[in-house]
Amino acid sequence: MHILVTNDDGPPSTKASPYIHAFVKHLKAAGHEVSVCLPNTQRSWIGKAHMIGQTLKPVYFRPSANVYGDETEGTTNSLPDTSGEGDEEWILVDGTPASCVQIGLNHFFHDKGPVDLVVSGPNYGRNTTAIFALSSGTLGAALEAAVCKFKSIAVSFAFFSRNHDPVIIDAACRQSVKVINGLYEQWPADGSVDLYSVNVPLVEAVDTRKTYLTKMLQNYWQAGGCFEEIDDPSAVNPIEEEAKIREGESSAAAGKKADCKGHKHKHFKWAPRFTDVYTSVEEAGPGSDGWVVKEGHTSVTPLKANFAQANVGDSQQELKFSEPTVREQGSRLVMRERQPDSSRPDKIRAFVAYEDEYVQPLIVAALQSVLPDDVVDLITDVAPDSDDGTFSASRALSSSPRARALQIMPYEALDFDYASSNTRSYMINSYMIRKALIRKHYLSTTVEHWVAKRPASVLKTHVKRSEAFEVDYAEFLDDALVEAFDLRESLARNDALGEDAPPQDREWWILKPGMSDRGQGIRLFSTMDELQAIFDGWEEDQPDTDDDADDDDDDGQENDEQVARGGGGGEDDDKDYITTSHLRHFVAQPYIHPPLLLRDGGHKFHIRTYVLCAGGLRVYVYRPMLALFAGKPYRAPWEAPDDAETFLTNTCLQGSPNETTVQRFWALEEGPTTLPAAAKEDIFAQICAVTGDVMEGAARAMPVHFQPLPNAFEVFGLDFLVDAAGCAWLLEVNAFPDFKQTGADLTDIVAGFWRGVVREAVLPFFQADEDEATTLLLPESKSKGGLGDPGEDERKDMVCVRDIDLGRR
């Protein structure tokens, strides 16, 4: 990434700025693009100040090759070197650290592209506790970057002696780079943190010591003030005095003067008594930034740029950063709350109430099968907390507000507010926003945008291009299709064939309501007259109701089913019609013909694939898939355009799922019409590729409508149709699919999928350390729920098809 480095100590100097050169070298060695803009002299204790009315002048500095050399090494020029030879020049400005940030961000280094991160430091001395931080020029520069909407980190090196051994400095630099990488990659996406203050102690092998998330200690100066009276101000050298202050050796006061009437002319020297700071740290005890540094560990304090700290809880938390195996990948940050006198974390409270008699016991059994009894406290009898039927996590956890908890409930009952403010301890089973996938008209736009960005995407050849349009009333259909160019041209070509042309010569289309489910409202057509007749028929059948069930601004599913049934009630609920005044979003796709046919008589089928999206964002495809068959032998669209049971494979149209309508995909070769093993593997490979691309496409091309959360997971049901040539076409994406359509005979498939969900999404979120992964798994000999043990083969069933960092982890 591109990092802008500044400080408050100025250019390299053994007396005032001994760490900056080594630090920049380490950042570059880690693969980062580094730009440097510093004050031209010592500017400590100046905070986030600017010099009003002063014209700032830059000079151009090239440091020497000697990282630990004297401050006289290096060259400074009044004009930049435009030859492009040698190492890049640093910018030195006769201003404050905050001014250097403004100038560095806005007036230099544009040829390197946008700045990703501003790092201020490493400061010559610690910046722990409020006393230091409130005056720190190092933090002032980082605050200036934060209020300019840039991620920023203030880094300070806390020394305990005058031993500036290069080995110790190098270790501190390595530790700083590791922490910087980890914090940047795990930066909260909810706006809870604007900047971090990092304090690294200069102790031996600090890069092997621990890193803690800390609060900043609130402390105060004691009586007596921070200035000394002096007689001769000309005898004070600012650079030397700064060094003495940092070393804790401020000179003694000039002595008390005799009392006299009126004011006596005096001079004053900045001479803070740091014993006040050290005493406050000792008295406060463990947990603060000052204490962690005193103990020789690295302190990380998250801050907001408004004189308020981010909430990190009351207990001390350890941060762990893994060493990067690939330089560009940086480090991964894991936090865990320290548990005194306990080898196992507090129990995870799991609130599981999905209100579905089919899938609820399978979810419960999966949690019990994967997580030991002493790890999870399973709560299935969950009553609504309010009149609207929602669940309040804060109330449920009122007795232990920092407890780790899991909520698996219908979308409408999820406590998104609590989840968004407790991203490291509270997990939910759905993303708040996922329209880009689960709404047919949004999915069409998602694919179109992603293919436009990535012309080589597999979606181009595995998703039929859709025409999305809105129709308020049937009489406005023609106007609604003005921008549906491909559809209009196709219908025009069909009309040009004439009435006597065979219907199989026409291009056929399938119409799908954008927010329906259960196969409701799907129709076939090939001419404008046929399409108009469909909408006219719906208007004739619509009930007398003024209810407006348009659910376009809600990501729930409850209203979708109501709308798909016509939005009415009573005995007409099962009628297959669409009320256009209520549901006006539609997509039309070229009809896929001929499909691959299996079973006696040649039945059409589609593949139901269960998919897990974990955090932000890992995507898993569950290898055991289902084949859902149409109720009648297939007939071409021109032969029976109104006989839905010949071309629709939704089991909702065929009553209860059974061995005829739902079969195991991998067992299809056992039937009368075989599907070779190689063909099935090829189909599965296509499904994996399409699934990974459509999820990434939604996240990157439609980020407003698909926002994976770091503390959430989502289960999807993806439907694919295989044509006669063996190409798998994506039909639609369903959030928390209707699992009971799998049928009673195949519950082991759903049960195995949910065990995979717990292993790949729930377990990693609540684990404190990767090395403890196996300790939370039951021995394979311990079987629960009567559904079999999760052996190695089952773990391989969850196939990771995409693992990308969207900055939300």
PDB file of N, CA, C and O in Angstrom, residues 411-412 416 430-439 442 515 551-560 704-707 714 735:
ATOM      1  N   TYR A 411     -34.692 -13.540   9.625  1.00  0.00           N
ATOM      2  CA  TYR A 411     -34.098 -12.234   9.339  1.00  0.00           C
ATOM      3  C   TYR A 411     -34.758 -11.125  10.156  1.00  0.00           C
ATOM      4  O   TYR A 411     -34.075 -10.262  10.725  1.00  0.00           O
ATOM      5  N   GLU A 412     -36.082 -11.143  10.245  1.00  0.00           N
ATOM      6  CA  GLU A 412     -36.813 -10.059  10.881  1.00  0.00           C
ATOM      7  C   GLU A 412     -36.554  -9.991  12.378  1.00  0.00           C
ATOM      8  O   GLU A 412     -36.791  -8.953  13.004  1.00  0.00           O
ATOM      9  N   PHE A 416     -29.739  -6.441  14.526  1.00  0.00           N
ATOM     10  CA  PHE A 416     -28.653  -5.880  13.731  1.00  0.00           C
ATOM     11  C   PHE A 416     -27.953  -4.728  14.452  1.00  0.00           C
ATOM     12  O   PHE A 416     -26.747  -4.531  14.302  1.00  0.00           O
ATOM     13  N   SER A 430     -27.230 -13.690   9.277  1.00  0.00           N
ATOM     14  CA  SER A 430     -27.607 -13.047   8.021  1.00  0.00           C
ATOM     15  C   SER A 430     -26.912 -11.709   7.898  1.00  0.00           C
ATOM     16  O   SER A 430     -26.667 -11.031   8.900  1.00  0.00           O
ATOM     17  N   TYR A 431     -26.584 -11.345   6.659  1.00  0.00           N
ATOM     18  CA  TYR A 431     -26.138  -9.993   6.372  1.00  0.00           C
ATOM     19  C   TYR A 431     -27.369  -9.087   6.329  1.00  0.00           C
ATOM     20  O   TYR A 431     -28.467  -9.516   5.951  1.00  0.00           O
ATOM     21  N   MET A 432     -27.192  -7.840   6.688  1.00  0.00           N
ATOM     22  CA  MET A 432     -28.323  -6.921   6.687  1.00  0.00           C
ATOM     23  C   MET A 432     -28.774  -6.598   5.260  1.00  0.00           C
ATOM     24  O   MET A 432     -29.968  -6.499   4.979  1.00  0.00           O
ATOM     25  N   ILE A 433     -27.811  -6.456   4.346  1.00  0.00           N
ATOM     26  CA  ILE A 433     -28.142  -6.044   2.980  1.00  0.00           C
ATOM     27  C   ILE A 433     -27.604  -7.076   2.006  1.00  0.00           C
ATOM     28  O   ILE A 433     -26.393  -7.329   1.963  1.00  0.00           O
ATOM     29  N   ARG A 434     -28.509  -7.683   1.203  1.00  0.00           N
ATOM     30  CA  ARG A 434     -28.079  -8.682   0.210  1.00  0.00           C
ATOM     31  C   ARG A 434     -28.992  -8.730  -1.001  1.00  0.00           C
ATOM     32  O   ARG A 434     -29.149  -9.731  -1.663  1.00  0.00           O
ATOM     33  N   LYS A 435     -29.620  -7.587  -1.307  1.00  0.00           N
ATOM     34  CA  LYS A 435     -30.531  -7.517  -2.441  1.00  0.00           C
ATOM     35  C   LYS A 435     -29.848  -7.834  -3.755  1.00  0.00           C
ATOM     36  O   LYS A 435     -30.477  -8.333  -4.689  1.00  0.00           O
ATOM     37  N   ALA A 436     -28.549  -7.497  -3.839  1.00  0.00           N
ATOM     38  CA  ALA A 436     -27.849  -7.690  -5.104  1.00  0.00           C
ATOM     39  C   ALA A 436     -27.901  -9.135  -5.570  1.00  0.00           C
ATOM     40  O   ALA A 436     -27.686  -9.416  -6.753  1.00  0.00           O
ATOM     41  N   LEU A 437     -28.202 -10.058  -4.669  1.00  0.00           N
ATOM     42  CA  LEU A 437     -28.244 -11.477  -5.013  1.00  0.00           C
ATOM     43  C   LEU A 437     -29.656 -12.049  -5.007  1.00  0.00           C
ATOM     44  O   LEU A 437     -30.032 -12.802  -5.907  1.00  0.00           O
ATOM     45  N   ILE A 438     -30.433 -11.712  -3.999  1.00  0.00           N
ATOM     46  CA  ILE A 438     -31.684 -12.447  -3.778  1.00  0.00           C
ATOM     47  C   ILE A 438     -32.882 -11.840  -4.491  1.00  0.00           C
ATOM     48  O   ILE A 438     -33.942 -12.454  -4.520  1.00  0.00           O
ATOM     49  N   ARG A 439     -32.754 -10.644  -5.039  1.00  0.00           N
ATOM     50  CA  ARG A 439     -33.810 -10.077  -5.883  1.00  0.00           C
ATOM     51  C   ARG A 439     -33.432 -10.326  -7.343  1.00  0.00           C
ATOM     52  O   ARG A 439     -32.344  -9.975  -7.780  1.00  0.00           O
ATOM     53  N   TYR A 442     -32.269  -7.308  -9.219  1.00  0.00           N
ATOM     54  CA  TYR A 442     -30.964  -6.836  -8.764  1.00  0.00           C
ATOM     55  C   TYR A 442     -29.860  -7.789  -9.215  1.00  0.00           C
ATOM     56  O   TYR A 442     -28.764  -7.359  -9.587  1.00  0.00           O
ATOM     57  N   MET A 515     -39.547 -10.468  -7.265  1.00  0.00           N
ATOM     58  CA  MET A 515     -39.490 -10.771  -5.841  1.00  0.00           C
ATOM     59  C   MET A 515     -40.401 -11.916  -5.437  1.00  0.00           C
ATOM     60  O   MET A 515     -40.795 -12.043  -4.293  1.00  0.00           O
ATOM     61  N   ASP A 551     -42.236  -4.617  -1.292  1.00  0.00           N
ATOM     62  CA  ASP A 551     -41.207  -4.799  -0.259  1.00  0.00           C
ATOM     63  C   ASP A 551     -39.823  -4.453  -0.784  1.00  0.00           C
ATOM     64  O   ASP A 551     -38.835  -4.970  -0.334  1.00  0.00           O
ATOM     65  N   ASP A 552     -39.757  -3.519  -1.731  1.00  0.00           N
ATOM     66  CA  ASP A 552     -38.486  -3.276  -2.409  1.00  0.00           C
ATOM     67  C   ASP A 552     -37.432  -2.715  -1.486  1.00  0.00           C
ATOM     68  O   ASP A 552     -36.255  -2.850  -1.728  1.00  0.00           O
ATOM     69  N   ASP A 553     -37.842  -2.056  -0.390  1.00  0.00           N
ATOM     70  CA  ASP A 553     -36.865  -1.442   0.487  1.00  0.00           C
ATOM     71  C   ASP A 553     -36.592  -2.281   1.718  1.00  0.00           C
ATOM     72  O   ASP A 553     -35.988  -1.825   2.663  1.00  0.00           O
ATOM     73  N   ASP A 554     -37.064  -3.525   1.722  1.00  0.00           N
ATOM     74  CA  ASP A 554     -36.839  -4.388   2.865  1.00  0.00           C
ATOM     75  C   ASP A 554     -36.137  -5.637   2.408  1.00  0.00           C
ATOM     76  O   ASP A 554     -36.455  -6.203   1.373  1.00  0.00           O
ATOM     77  N   ASP A 555     -35.139  -6.055   3.183  1.00  0.00           N
ATOM     78  CA  ASP A 555     -34.386  -7.228   2.784  1.00  0.00           C
ATOM     79  C   ASP A 555     -34.933  -8.502   3.406  1.00  0.00           C
ATOM     80  O   ASP A 555     -34.326  -9.556   3.351  1.00  0.00           O
ATOM     81  N   GLY A 556     -36.072  -8.429   4.071  1.00  0.00           N
ATOM     82  CA  GLY A 556     -36.662  -9.631   4.632  1.00  0.00           C
ATOM     83  C   GLY A 556     -37.362 -10.447   3.576  1.00  0.00           C
ATOM     84  O   GLY A 556     -37.505 -10.059   2.438  1.00  0.00           O
ATOM     85  N   GLN A 557     -37.858 -11.615   3.991  1.00  0.00           N
ATOM     86  CA  GLN A 557     -38.503 -12.521   3.059  1.00  0.00           C
ATOM     87  C   GLN A 557     -39.989 -12.689   3.352  1.00  0.00           C
ATOM     88  O   GLN A 557     -40.733 -13.171   2.515  1.00  0.00           O
ATOM     89  N   GLU A 558     -40.407 -12.277   4.536  1.00  0.00           N
ATOM     90  CA  GLU A 558     -41.772 -12.559   4.946  1.00  0.00           C
ATOM     91  C   GLU A 558     -42.785 -11.964   3.982  1.00  0.00           C
ATOM     92  O   GLU A 558     -43.735 -12.609   3.553  1.00  0.00           O
ATOM     93  N   ASN A 559     -42.584 -10.707   3.606  1.00  0.00           N
ATOM     94  CA  ASN A 559     -43.534 -10.061   2.719  1.00  0.00           C
ATOM     95  C   ASN A 559     -43.447 -10.594   1.300  1.00  0.00           C
ATOM     96  O   ASN A 559     -44.408 -10.520   0.547  1.00  0.00           O
ATOM     97  N   ASP A 560     -42.276 -11.106   0.905  1.00  0.00           N
ATOM     98  CA  ASP A 560     -42.130 -11.621  -0.446  1.00  0.00           C
ATOM     99  C   ASP A 560     -43.137 -12.722  -0.724  1.00  0.00           C
ATOM    100  O   ASP A 560     -43.744 -12.786  -1.788  1.00  0.00           O
ATOM    101  N   VAL A 704     -23.436  -1.345  -2.514  1.00  0.00           N
ATOM    102  CA  VAL A 704     -24.553  -0.731  -1.798  1.00  0.00           C
ATOM    103  C   VAL A 704     -25.620  -1.773  -1.471  1.00  0.00           C
ATOM    104  O   VAL A 704     -26.309  -1.675  -0.454  1.00  0.00           O
ATOM    105  N   HIS A 705     -25.728  -2.807  -2.310  1.00  0.00           N
ATOM    106  CA  HIS A 705     -26.809  -3.785  -2.165  1.00  0.00           C
ATOM    107  C   HIS A 705     -26.329  -5.160  -1.700  1.00  0.00           C
ATOM    108  O   HIS A 705     -27.143  -6.078  -1.618  1.00  0.00           O
ATOM    109  N   PHE A 706     -25.038  -5.306  -1.433  1.00  0.00           N
ATOM    110  CA  PHE A 706     -24.557  -6.548  -0.823  1.00  0.00           C
ATOM    111  C   PHE A 706     -23.376  -6.188   0.061  1.00  0.00           C
ATOM    112  O   PHE A 706     -22.322  -5.788  -0.421  1.00  0.00           O
ATOM    113  N   GLN A 707     -23.587  -6.304   1.355  1.00  0.00           N
ATOM    114  CA  GLN A 707     -22.586  -5.868   2.317  1.00  0.00           C
ATOM    115  C   GLN A 707     -22.317  -6.970   3.335  1.00  0.00           C
ATOM    116  O   GLN A 707     -22.979  -7.052   4.369  1.00  0.00           O
ATOM    117  N   GLU A 714     -24.148 -16.160   6.122  1.00  0.00           N
ATOM    118  CA  GLU A 714     -25.423 -16.289   5.414  1.00  0.00           C
ATOM    119  C   GLU A 714     -25.412 -17.594   4.638  1.00  0.00           C
ATOM    120  O   GLU A 714     -24.407 -17.950   4.019  1.00  0.00           O
ATOM    121  N   ALA A 735     -31.942 -16.526  -0.287  1.00  0.00           N
ATOM    122  CA  ALA A 735     -31.402 -16.377   1.064  1.00  0.00           C
ATOM    123  C   ALA A 735     -32.146 -17.312   2.003  1.00  0.00           C
ATOM    124  O   ALA A 735     -33.379 -17.395   1.976  1.00  0.00           O
TER     125      ALA A 735
END
